[in-house]
Tab-separated table of C-alpha atoms in Angstrom:
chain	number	residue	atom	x	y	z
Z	910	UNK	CA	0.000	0.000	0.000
Z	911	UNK	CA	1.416	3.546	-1.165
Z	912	UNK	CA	0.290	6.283	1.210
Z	913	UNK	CA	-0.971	9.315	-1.155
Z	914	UNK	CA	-3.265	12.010	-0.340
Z	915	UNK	CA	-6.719	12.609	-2.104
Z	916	UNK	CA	-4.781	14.181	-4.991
Z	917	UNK	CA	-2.376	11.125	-5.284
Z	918	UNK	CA	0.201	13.568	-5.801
Z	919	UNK	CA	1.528	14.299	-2.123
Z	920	UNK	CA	2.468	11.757	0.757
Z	921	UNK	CA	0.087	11.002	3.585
Z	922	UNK	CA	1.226	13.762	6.376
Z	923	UNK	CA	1.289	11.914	8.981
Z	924	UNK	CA	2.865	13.781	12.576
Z	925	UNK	CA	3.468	12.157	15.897
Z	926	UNK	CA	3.972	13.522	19.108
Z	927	UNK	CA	6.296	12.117	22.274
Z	928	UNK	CA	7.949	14.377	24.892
Z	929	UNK	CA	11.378	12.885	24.826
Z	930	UNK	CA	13.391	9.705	23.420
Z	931	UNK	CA	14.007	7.138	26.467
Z	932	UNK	CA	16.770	4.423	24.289
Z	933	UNK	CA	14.686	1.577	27.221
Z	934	UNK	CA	11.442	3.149	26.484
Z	935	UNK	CA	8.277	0.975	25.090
Z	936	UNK	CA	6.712	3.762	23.708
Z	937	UNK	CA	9.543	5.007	22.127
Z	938	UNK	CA	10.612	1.185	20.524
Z	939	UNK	CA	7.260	1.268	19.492
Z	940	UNK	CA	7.888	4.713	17.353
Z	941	UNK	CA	10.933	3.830	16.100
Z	942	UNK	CA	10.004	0.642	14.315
Z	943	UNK	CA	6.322	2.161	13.256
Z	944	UNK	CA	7.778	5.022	11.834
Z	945	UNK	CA	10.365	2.976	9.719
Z	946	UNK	CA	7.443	1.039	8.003
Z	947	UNK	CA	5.755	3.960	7.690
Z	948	UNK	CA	8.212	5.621	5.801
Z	949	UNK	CA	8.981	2.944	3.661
Z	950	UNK	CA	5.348	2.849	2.669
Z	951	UNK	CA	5.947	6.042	1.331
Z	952	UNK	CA	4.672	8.739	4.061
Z	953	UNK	CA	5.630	11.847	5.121
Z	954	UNK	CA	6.506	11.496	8.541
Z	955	UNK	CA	7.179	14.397	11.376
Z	956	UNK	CA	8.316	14.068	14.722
Z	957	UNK	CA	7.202	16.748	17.292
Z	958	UNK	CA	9.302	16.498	20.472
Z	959	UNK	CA	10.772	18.012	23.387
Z	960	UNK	CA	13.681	16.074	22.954
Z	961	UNK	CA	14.799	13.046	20.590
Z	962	UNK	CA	18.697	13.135	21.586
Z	963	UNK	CA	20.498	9.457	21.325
Z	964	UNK	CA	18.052	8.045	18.652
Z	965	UNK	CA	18.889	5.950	15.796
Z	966	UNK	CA	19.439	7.598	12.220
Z	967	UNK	CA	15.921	7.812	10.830
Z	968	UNK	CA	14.121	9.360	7.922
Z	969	UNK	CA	12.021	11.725	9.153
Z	970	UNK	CA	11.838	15.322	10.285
Z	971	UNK	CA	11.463	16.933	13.636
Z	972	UNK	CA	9.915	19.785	15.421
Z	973	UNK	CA	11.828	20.142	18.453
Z	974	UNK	CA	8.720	21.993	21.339
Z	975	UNK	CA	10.545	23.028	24.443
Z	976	UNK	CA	9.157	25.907	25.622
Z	977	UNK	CA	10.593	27.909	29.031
Z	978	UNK	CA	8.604	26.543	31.969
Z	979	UNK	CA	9.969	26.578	35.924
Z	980	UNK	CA	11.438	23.638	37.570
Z	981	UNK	CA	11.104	25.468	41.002
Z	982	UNK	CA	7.134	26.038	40.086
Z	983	UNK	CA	5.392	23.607	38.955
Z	984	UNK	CA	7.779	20.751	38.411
Z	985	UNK	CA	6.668	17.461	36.118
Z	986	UNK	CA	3.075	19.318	35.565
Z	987	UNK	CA	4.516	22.228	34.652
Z	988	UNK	CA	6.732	21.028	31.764
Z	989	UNK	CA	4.005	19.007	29.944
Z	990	UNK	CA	1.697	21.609	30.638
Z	991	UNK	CA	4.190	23.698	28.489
Z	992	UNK	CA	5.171	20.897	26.032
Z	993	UNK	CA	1.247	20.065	25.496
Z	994	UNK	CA	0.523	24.325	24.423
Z	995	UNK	CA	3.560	23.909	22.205
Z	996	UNK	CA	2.518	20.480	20.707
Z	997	UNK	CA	-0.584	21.796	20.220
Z	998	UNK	CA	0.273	24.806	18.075
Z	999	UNK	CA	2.678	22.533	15.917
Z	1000	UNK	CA	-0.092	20.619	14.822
Z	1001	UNK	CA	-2.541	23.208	13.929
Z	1002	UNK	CA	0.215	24.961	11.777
Z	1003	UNK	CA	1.342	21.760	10.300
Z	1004	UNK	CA	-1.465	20.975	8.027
Z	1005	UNK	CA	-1.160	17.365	8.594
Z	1006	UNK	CA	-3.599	14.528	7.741
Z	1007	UNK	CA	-3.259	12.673	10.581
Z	1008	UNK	CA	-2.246	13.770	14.110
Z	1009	UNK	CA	-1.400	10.883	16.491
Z	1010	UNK	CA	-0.244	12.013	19.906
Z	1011	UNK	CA	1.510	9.278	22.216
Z	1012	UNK	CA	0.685	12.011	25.400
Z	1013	UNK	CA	-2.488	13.172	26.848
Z	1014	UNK	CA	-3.003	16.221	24.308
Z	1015	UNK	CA	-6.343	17.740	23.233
Z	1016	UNK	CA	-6.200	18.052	19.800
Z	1017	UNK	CA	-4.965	15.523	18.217
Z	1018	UNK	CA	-6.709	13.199	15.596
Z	1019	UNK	CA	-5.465	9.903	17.170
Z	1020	UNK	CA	-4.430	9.385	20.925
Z	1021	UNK	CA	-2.486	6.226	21.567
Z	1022	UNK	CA	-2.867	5.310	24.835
Z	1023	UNK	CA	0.613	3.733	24.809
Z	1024	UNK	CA	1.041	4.447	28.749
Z	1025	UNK	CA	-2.614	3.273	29.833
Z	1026	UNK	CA	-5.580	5.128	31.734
Z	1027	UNK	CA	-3.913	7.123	33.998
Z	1028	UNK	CA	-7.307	7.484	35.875
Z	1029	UNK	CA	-7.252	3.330	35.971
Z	1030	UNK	CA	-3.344	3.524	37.211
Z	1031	UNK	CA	-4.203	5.691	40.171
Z	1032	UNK	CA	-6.290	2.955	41.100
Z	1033	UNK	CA	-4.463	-0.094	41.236
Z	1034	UNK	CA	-1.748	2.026	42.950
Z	1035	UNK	CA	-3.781	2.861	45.681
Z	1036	UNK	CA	-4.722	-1.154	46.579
Z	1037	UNK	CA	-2.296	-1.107	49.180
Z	1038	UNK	CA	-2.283	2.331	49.958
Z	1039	UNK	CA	-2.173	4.430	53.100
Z	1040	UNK	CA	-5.639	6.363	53.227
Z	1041	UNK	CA	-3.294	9.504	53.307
Z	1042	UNK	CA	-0.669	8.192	51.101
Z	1043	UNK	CA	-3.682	8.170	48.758
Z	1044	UNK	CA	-5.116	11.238	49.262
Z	1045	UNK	CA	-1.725	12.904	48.470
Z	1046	UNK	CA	-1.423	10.861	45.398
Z	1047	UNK	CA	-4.848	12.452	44.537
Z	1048	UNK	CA	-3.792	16.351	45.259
Z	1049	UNK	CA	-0.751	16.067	43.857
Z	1050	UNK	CA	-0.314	18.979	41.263
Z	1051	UNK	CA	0.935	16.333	38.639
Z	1052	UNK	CA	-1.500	13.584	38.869
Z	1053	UNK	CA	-4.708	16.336	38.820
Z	1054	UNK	CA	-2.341	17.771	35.767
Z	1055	UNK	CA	-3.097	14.731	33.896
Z	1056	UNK	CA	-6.070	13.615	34.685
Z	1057	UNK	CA	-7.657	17.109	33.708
Z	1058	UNK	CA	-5.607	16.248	30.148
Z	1059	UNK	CA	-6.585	12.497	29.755
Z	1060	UNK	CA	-10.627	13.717	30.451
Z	1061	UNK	CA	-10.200	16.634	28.100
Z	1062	UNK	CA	-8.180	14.822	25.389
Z	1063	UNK	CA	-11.079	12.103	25.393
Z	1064	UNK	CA	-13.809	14.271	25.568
Z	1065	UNK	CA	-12.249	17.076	22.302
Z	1066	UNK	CA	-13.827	16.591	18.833
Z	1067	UNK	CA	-10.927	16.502	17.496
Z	1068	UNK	CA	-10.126	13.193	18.808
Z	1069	UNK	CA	-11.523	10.526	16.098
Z	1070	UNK	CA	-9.742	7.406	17.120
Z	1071	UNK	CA	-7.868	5.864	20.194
Z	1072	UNK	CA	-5.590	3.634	19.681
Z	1073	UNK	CA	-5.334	0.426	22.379
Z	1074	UNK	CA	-2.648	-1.638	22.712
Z	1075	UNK	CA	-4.705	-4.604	24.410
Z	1076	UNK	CA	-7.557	-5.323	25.087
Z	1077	UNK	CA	-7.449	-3.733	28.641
Z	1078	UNK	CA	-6.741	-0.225	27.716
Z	1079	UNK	CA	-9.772	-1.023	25.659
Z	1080	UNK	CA	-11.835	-1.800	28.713
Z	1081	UNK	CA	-11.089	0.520	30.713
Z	1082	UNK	CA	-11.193	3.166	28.068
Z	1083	UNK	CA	-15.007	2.416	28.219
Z	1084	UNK	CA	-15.262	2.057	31.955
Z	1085	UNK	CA	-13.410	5.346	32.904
Z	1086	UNK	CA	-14.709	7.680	30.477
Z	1087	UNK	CA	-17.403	6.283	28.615
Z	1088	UNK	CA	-15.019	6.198	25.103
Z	1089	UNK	CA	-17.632	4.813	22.392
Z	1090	UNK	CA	-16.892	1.624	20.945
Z	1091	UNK	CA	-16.288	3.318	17.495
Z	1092	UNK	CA	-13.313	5.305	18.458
Z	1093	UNK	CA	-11.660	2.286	19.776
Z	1094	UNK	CA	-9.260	0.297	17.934
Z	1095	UNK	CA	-6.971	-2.523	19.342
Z	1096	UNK	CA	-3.632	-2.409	17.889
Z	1097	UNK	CA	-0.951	-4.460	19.796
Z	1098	UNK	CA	2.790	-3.606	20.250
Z	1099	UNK	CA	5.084	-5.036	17.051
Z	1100	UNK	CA	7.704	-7.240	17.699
Z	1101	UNK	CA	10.244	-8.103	15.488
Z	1102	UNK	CA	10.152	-12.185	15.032
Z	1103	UNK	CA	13.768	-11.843	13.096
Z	1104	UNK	CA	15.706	-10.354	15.944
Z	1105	UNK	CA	13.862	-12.124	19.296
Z	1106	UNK	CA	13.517	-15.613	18.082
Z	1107	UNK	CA	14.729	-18.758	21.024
Z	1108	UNK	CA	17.438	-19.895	18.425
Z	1109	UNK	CA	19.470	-16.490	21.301
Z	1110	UNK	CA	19.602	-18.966	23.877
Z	1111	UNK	CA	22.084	-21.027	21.504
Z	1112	UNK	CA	24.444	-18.200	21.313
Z	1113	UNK	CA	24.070	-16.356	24.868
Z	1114	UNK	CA	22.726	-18.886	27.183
Z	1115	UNK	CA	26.508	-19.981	28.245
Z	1116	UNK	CA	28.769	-16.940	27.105
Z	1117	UNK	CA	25.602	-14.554	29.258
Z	1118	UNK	CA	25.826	-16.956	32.065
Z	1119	UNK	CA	29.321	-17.063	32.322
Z	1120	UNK	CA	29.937	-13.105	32.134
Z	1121	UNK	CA	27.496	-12.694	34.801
Z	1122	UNK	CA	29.034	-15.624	37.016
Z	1123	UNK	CA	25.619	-17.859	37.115
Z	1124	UNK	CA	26.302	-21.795	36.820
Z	1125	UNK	CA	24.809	-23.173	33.234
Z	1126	UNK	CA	21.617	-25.459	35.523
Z	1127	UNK	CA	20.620	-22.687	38.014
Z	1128	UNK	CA	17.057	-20.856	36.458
Z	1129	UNK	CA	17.255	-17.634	35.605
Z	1130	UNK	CA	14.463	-15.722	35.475
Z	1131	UNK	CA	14.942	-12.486	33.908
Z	1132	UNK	CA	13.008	-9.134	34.859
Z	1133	UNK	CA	13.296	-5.817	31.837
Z	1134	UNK	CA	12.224	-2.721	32.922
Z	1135	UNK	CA	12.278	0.447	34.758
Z	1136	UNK	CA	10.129	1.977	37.617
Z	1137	UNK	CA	10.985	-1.001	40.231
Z	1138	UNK	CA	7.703	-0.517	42.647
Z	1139	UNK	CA	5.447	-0.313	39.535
Z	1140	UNK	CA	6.557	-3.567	37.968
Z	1141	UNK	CA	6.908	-5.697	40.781
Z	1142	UNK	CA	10.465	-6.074	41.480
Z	1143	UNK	CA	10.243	-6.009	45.541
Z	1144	UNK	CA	7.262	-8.558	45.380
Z	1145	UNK	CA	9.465	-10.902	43.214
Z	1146	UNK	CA	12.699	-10.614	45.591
Z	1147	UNK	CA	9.941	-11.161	48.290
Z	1148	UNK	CA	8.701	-13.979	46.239
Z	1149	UNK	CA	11.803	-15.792	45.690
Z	1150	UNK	CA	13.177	-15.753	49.185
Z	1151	UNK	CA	9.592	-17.771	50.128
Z	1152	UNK	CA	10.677	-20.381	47.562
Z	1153	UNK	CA	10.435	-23.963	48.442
Z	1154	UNK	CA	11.596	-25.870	46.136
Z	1155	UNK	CA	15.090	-27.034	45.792
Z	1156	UNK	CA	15.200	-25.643	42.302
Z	1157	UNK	CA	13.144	-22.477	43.227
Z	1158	UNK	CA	15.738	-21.602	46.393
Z	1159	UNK	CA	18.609	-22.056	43.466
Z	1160	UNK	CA	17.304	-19.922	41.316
Z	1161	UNK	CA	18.978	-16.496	40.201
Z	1162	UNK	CA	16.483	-13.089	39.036
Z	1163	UNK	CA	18.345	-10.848	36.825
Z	1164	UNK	CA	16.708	-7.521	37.136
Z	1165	UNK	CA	18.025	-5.316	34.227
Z	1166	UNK	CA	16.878	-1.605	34.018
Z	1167	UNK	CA	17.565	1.204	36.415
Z	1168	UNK	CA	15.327	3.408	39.014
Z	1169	UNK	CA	16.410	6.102	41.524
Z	1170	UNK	CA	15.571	3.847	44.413
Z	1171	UNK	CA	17.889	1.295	42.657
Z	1172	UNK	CA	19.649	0.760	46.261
Z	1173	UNK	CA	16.648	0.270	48.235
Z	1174	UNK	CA	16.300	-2.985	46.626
Z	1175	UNK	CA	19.726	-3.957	46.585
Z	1176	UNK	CA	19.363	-3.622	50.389
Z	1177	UNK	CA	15.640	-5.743	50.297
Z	1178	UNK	CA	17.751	-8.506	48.440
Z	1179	UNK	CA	20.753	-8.125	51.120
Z	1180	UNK	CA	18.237	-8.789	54.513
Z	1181	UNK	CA	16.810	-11.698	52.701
Z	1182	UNK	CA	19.921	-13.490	52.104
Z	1183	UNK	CA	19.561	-13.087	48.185
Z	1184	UNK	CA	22.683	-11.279	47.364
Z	1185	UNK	CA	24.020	-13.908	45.216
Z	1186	UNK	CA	20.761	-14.855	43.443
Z	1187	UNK	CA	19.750	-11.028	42.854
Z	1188	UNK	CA	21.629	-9.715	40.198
Z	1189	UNK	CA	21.251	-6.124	38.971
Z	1190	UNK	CA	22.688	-4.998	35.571
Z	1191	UNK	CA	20.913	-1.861	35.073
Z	1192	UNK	CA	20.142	-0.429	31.545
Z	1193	UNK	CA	21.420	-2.939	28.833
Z	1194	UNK	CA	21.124	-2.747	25.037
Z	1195	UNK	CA	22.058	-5.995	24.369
Z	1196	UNK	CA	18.747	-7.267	25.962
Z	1197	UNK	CA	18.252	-10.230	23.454
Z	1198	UNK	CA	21.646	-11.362	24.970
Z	1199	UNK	CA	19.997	-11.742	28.193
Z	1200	UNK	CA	16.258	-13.151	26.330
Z	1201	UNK	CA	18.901	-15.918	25.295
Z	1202	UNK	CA	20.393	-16.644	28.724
Z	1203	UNK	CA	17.054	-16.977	30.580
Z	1204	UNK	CA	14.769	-19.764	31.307
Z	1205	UNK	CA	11.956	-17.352	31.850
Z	1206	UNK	CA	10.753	-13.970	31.930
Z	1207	UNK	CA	8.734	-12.303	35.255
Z	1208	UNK	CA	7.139	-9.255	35.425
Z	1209	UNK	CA	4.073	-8.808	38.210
Z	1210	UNK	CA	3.314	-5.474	37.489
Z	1211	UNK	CA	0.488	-3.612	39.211
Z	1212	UNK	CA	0.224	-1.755	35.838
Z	1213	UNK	CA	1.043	-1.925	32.474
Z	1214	UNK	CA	-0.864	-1.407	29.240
Z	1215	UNK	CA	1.833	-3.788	26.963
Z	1216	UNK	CA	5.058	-3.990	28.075
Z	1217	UNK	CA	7.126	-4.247	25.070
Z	1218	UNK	CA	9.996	-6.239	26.911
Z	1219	UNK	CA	7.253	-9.221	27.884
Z	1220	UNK	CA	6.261	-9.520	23.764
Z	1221	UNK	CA	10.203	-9.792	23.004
Z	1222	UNK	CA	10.840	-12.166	25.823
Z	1223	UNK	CA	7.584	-14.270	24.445
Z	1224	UNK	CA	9.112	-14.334	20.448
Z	1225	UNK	CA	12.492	-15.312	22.456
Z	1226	UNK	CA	10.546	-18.518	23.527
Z	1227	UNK	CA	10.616	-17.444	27.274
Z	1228	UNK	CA	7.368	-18.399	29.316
Z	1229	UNK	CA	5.844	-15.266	31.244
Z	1230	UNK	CA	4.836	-14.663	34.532
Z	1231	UNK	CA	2.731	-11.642	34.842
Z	1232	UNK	CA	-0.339	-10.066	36.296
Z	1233	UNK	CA	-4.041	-9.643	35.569
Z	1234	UNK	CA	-3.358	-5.590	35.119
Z	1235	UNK	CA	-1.329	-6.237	32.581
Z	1236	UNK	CA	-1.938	-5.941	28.925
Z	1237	UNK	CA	0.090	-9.371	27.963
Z	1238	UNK	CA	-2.115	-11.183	30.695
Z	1239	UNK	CA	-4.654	-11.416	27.600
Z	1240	UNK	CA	-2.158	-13.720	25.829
Z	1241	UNK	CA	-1.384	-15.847	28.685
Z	1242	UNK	CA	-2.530	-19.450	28.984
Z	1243	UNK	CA	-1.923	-20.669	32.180
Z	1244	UNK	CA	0.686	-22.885	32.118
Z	1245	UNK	CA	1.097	-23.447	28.212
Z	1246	UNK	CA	2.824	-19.851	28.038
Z	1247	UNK	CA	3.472	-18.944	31.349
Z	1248	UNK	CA	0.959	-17.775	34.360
Z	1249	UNK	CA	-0.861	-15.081	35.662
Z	1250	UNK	CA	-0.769	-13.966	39.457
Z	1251	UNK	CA	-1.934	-11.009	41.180
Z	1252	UNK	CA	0.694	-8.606	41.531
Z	1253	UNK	CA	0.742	-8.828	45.149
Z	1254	UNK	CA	0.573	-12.136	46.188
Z	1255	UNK	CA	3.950	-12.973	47.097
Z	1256	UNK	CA	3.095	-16.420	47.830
Z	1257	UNK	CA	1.372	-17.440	44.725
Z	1258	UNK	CA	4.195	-15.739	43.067
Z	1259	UNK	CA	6.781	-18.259	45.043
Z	1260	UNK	CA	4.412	-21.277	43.893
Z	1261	UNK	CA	5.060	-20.297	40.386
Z	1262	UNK	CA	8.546	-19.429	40.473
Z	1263	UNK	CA	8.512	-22.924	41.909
Z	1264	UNK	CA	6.841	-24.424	39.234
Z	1265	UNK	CA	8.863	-22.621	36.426
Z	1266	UNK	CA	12.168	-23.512	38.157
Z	1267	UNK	CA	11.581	-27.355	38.471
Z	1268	UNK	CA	14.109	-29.003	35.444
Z	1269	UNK	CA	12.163	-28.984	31.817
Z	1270	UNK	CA	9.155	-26.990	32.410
Z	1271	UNK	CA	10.301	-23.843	30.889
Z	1272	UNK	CA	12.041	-25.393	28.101
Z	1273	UNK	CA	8.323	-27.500	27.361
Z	1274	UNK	CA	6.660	-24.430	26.852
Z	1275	UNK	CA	8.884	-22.467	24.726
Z	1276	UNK	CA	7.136	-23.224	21.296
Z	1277	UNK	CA	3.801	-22.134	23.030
Z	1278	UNK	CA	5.303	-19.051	24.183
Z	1279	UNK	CA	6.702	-18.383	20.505
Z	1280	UNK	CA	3.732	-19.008	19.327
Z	1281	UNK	CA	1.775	-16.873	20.682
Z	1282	UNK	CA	2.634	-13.714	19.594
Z	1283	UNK	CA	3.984	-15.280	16.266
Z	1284	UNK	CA	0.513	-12.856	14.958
Z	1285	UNK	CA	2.320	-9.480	16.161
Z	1286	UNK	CA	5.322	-9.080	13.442
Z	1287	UNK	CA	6.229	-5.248	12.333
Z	1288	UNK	CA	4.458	-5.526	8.972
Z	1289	UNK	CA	1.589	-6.715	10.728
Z	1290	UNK	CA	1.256	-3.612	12.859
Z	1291	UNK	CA	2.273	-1.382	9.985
Z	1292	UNK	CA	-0.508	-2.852	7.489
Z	1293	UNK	CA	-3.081	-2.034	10.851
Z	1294	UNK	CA	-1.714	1.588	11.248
Z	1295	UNK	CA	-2.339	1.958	7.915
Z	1296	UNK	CA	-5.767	0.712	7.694
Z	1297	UNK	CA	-6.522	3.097	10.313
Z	1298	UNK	CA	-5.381	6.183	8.769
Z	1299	UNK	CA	-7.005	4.780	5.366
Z	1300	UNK	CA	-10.064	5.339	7.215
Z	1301	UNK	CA	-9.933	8.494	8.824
Z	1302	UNK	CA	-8.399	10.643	6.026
């Protein structure tokens, strides 16, 4: 399909909007490898950002929005309240026939709701909340800053489309705010099936193992992320210090990634005795090197819409272990593909870690796990992207 205007003389204009390039970002993977097949499919792509520093080389052009705002005054709401004016002006004067904002910006044509419903976030934050720890949440300048966007976003007539990446988003795009089913489209994260495929573990699984000092039989299981608290990281070192099993007490969790509270759980893993079996590598780039060292991939997170790093571990043949409030949970079938758990429950989290540690039973469900998101490859998610825009030009 050739992307042409009306006139079948100019390029689609397509222009997309993120705040900032994050190289261990989902939403930012998920740009970089949508944009590529859009390009290649002939549109005329523009980037409107705060800041795209560190990126690959790429094809298209930018519009850099970073407005003055104070640091001292206003903080995190005050910058995207800044970035949002400015986004917003660079897509009125752009003329473009398609406006797809990955933020919460009135305005735009298409809002992919890459990062969720904050409104549904709040939420399953709070479960095991202080009554004033949640209130505070609740007043917080930032949190009321986006909620007021998200509401108004979803309620402008601009808006003709939101994009979901699962089926959850979808949900609770209805339940929050009443979204009509017309506007709603599922489109999963891409992965790409050539680079995270299980023939990794043949070339990493020893030379990985041996650079990080982990004995070939131990099980790895292998966490890929940032923001520790969100994603579960101190209910899986909880989790594996209540293992049982002889396997389960031998296995190692390599947590790769970085957060500001990075030595907080350094010190959880230290009182439970885990030091050895709790290995943090923050940020890595070679994270298919890691896909191909581990036996399987955990990530109990009290939130996330589609976390890129659970669809790569999947292609990589890795069985997951994840949560209901998660947008891969959807994919999961318990034990084929890995297992769902609630996010909290440390002790059904041990069971499974259990389970997944005893000797074969990862390496039996590594076709399944392959399998299913064999559906999800980049041209895949291209062809939908353009289907959509098909439609609403």
């Amino acid at each position: 399909m050739n992307l042409q205007t009306h006139s079948q003389t100019q390029p689609l204009r397509i222009a997309f909007i993120r705040q900032r390039y994050n190289p261990y970002g989902g939403a930012e993977r998920f740009i970089e490898r949508a944009l590529g097949k859009l390009v290649r499919k002939g549109a005329e792509i523009t980037l409107i950002t705060r800041n795209w520093d560190g990126a690959p080389p790429h094809d298209y052009r930018h519009i850099i929005c970073d407005p003055h705002y104070s640091r001292h005054f206003g903080g995190r709401a005050a910058r995207d309240r800044s970035f949002a004016a400015s986004a917003q002006r660079a897509m009125r004067e752009g003329n473009y026939d398609i406006t797809q904002a990955h933020e919460r910006i009135p305005g735009c044509m298409i809002f992919r709701a890459g990062d969720g419903v904050h409104a549904a976030w709040l939420d399953h934050r709070g479960r095991d909340q202080s009554p004033l720890a949640r209130m505070a949440t609740r007043i917080s300048a930032f949190h009321r800053f986006i909620l007021h966007q998200e509401a108004a976003m979803l309620a402008a007539p601009e808006l003709r489309a939101v994009i979901c990446n699962s089926d959850m988003v979808r949900e609770e795009m209805r339940r929050y705010y009443a979204v009509p089913d017309e506007k709603l489209v599922v489109i999963e994260n891409g992965v790409d099936l050539n680079h995270f495929h299980p023939a990794l573990a043949d070339e990493w699984r020893i030379r990985q193992r041996q650079a990080l000092g982990i004995d070939a039989d131990v099980p790895v299981f292998l966490y890929v992320g940032g923001g520790f608290m969100r994603k579960g990281v101190p209910q899986l070192i909880a989790a594996l210090a209540r293992c049982t099993s002889q396997h389960g007490r031998n296995s190692c969790l390599v947590i790769v990634g970085e957060d500001r509270h990075l030595k907080t759980y350094q010190r959880q893993a230290e009182k439970a005795g885990l030091s050895a079996r709790v290995l943090f590598t923050g940020p890595r780039r070679d994270v298919y090197a890691l896909y191909g060292m581990a036996d399987a991939f955990v990530l109990p997170t009290r939130y996330d819409p589609m976390p890129n790093a659970a669809l790569e571990a999947l292609a990589c043949g890795l069985p997951v272990l994840t949560s209901p409030t998660c947008g891969i949970a959807s994919r999961i079938i318990e034990g084929e593909n890995g297992f769902v758990v609630d996010a909290l429950d440390v002790d059904t989290l041990a069971r499974r870690i259990d389970t997944l540690a005893a000797p074969g039973k990862a390496e039996r469900m590594r076709a399944a796990a392959r399998a299913s998101v064999i559906d999800l490859d980049l041209d895949t998610l291209a062809g939908k992207l353009l289907s959509l825009y098909e439609r609403l030009r």
